[in-house]
XYZ file of C-alpha atoms in Angstrom:
80
model
C 0.001 -0.045 0.118
C 2.826 2.506 1.116
C 4.436 2.067 -2.632
C 1.206 2.272 -4.260
C 0.166 5.386 -2.676
C 3.859 7.093 -3.055
C 3.687 5.986 -6.817
C 0.462 7.839 -7.365
C 1.523 10.744 -5.687
C 4.744 10.790 -8.012
C 7.477 10.000 -5.217
C 10.902 8.765 -6.378
C 10.249 5.068 -5.117
C 13.981 4.241 -5.414
C 14.869 6.008 -1.976
C 11.821 4.638 -0.057
C 12.078 1.686 2.128
C 9.411 0.010 4.038
C 9.744 0.007 8.026
C 8.166 -3.198 9.403
C 5.173 -2.421 11.464
C 4.271 1.059 10.314
C 1.121 2.035 9.651
C -0.538 4.440 7.240
C -3.856 5.346 5.998
C -7.085 3.141 6.589
C -8.363 0.081 5.526
C -10.776 1.872 3.025
C -7.969 3.425 1.262
C -5.758 0.513 1.329
C -8.228 -1.438 -0.758
C -8.725 1.657 -3.129
C -5.241 1.455 -3.854
C -5.312 -2.467 -4.467
C -8.391 -2.209 -6.803
C -6.948 0.740 -8.665
C -3.791 -1.298 -9.293
C -4.468 -4.742 -9.393
C -5.111 -4.612 -13.217
C -8.577 -6.636 -13.073
C -11.680 -4.586 -13.342
C -13.793 -6.621 -10.936
C -11.451 -8.835 -8.834
C -12.467 -11.287 -6.717
C -11.056 -11.359 -2.712
C -8.533 -14.118 -4.027
C -7.172 -12.146 -6.754
C -6.468 -9.369 -4.537
C -4.885 -11.617 -2.111
C -2.698 -13.025 -5.008
C -1.695 -9.806 -6.372
C -0.971 -8.289 -3.023
C 1.110 -11.694 -1.922
C 3.139 -11.364 -5.038
C 3.595 -7.305 -4.792
C 4.986 -7.778 -1.654
C 7.304 -10.631 -2.200
C 8.450 -8.620 -5.258
C 9.183 -5.304 -3.258
C 10.778 -7.245 -0.503
C 13.223 -8.858 -2.962
C 13.790 -5.161 -4.348
C 14.531 -3.742 -1.054
C 17.002 -6.739 -0.134
C 18.760 -6.567 -3.707
C 22.231 -4.630 -3.717
C 21.469 -3.769 -7.274
C 18.273 -2.023 -6.455
C 20.221 -0.122 -3.733
C 20.962 3.645 -5.018
C 23.600 4.045 -2.747
C 25.506 0.851 -4.591
C 24.128 1.969 -8.089
C 24.379 5.418 -7.909
C 22.766 6.862 -10.987
C 23.697 4.043 -13.388
C 20.485 2.540 -13.711
C 17.981 5.394 -12.823
C 14.271 4.748 -13.057
C 14.855 0.819 -13.328
């Protein structure tokens, strides 16, 4: 949710890193973001769950990768 919210607001996501147990927004706002970005017109709860699970895994792996660390790659992969 935090990544999607910042993406919609035009923030640079290269420097953002999720902090465990941090809470932003409310459940309705979170659901609205997921519905907006999941890519399915009328998703089931299962489809939303799969979308959020996949997105979470990808973002966690991205944060853990040295190749996605802006301090390591500097500006060589801008926008990657």
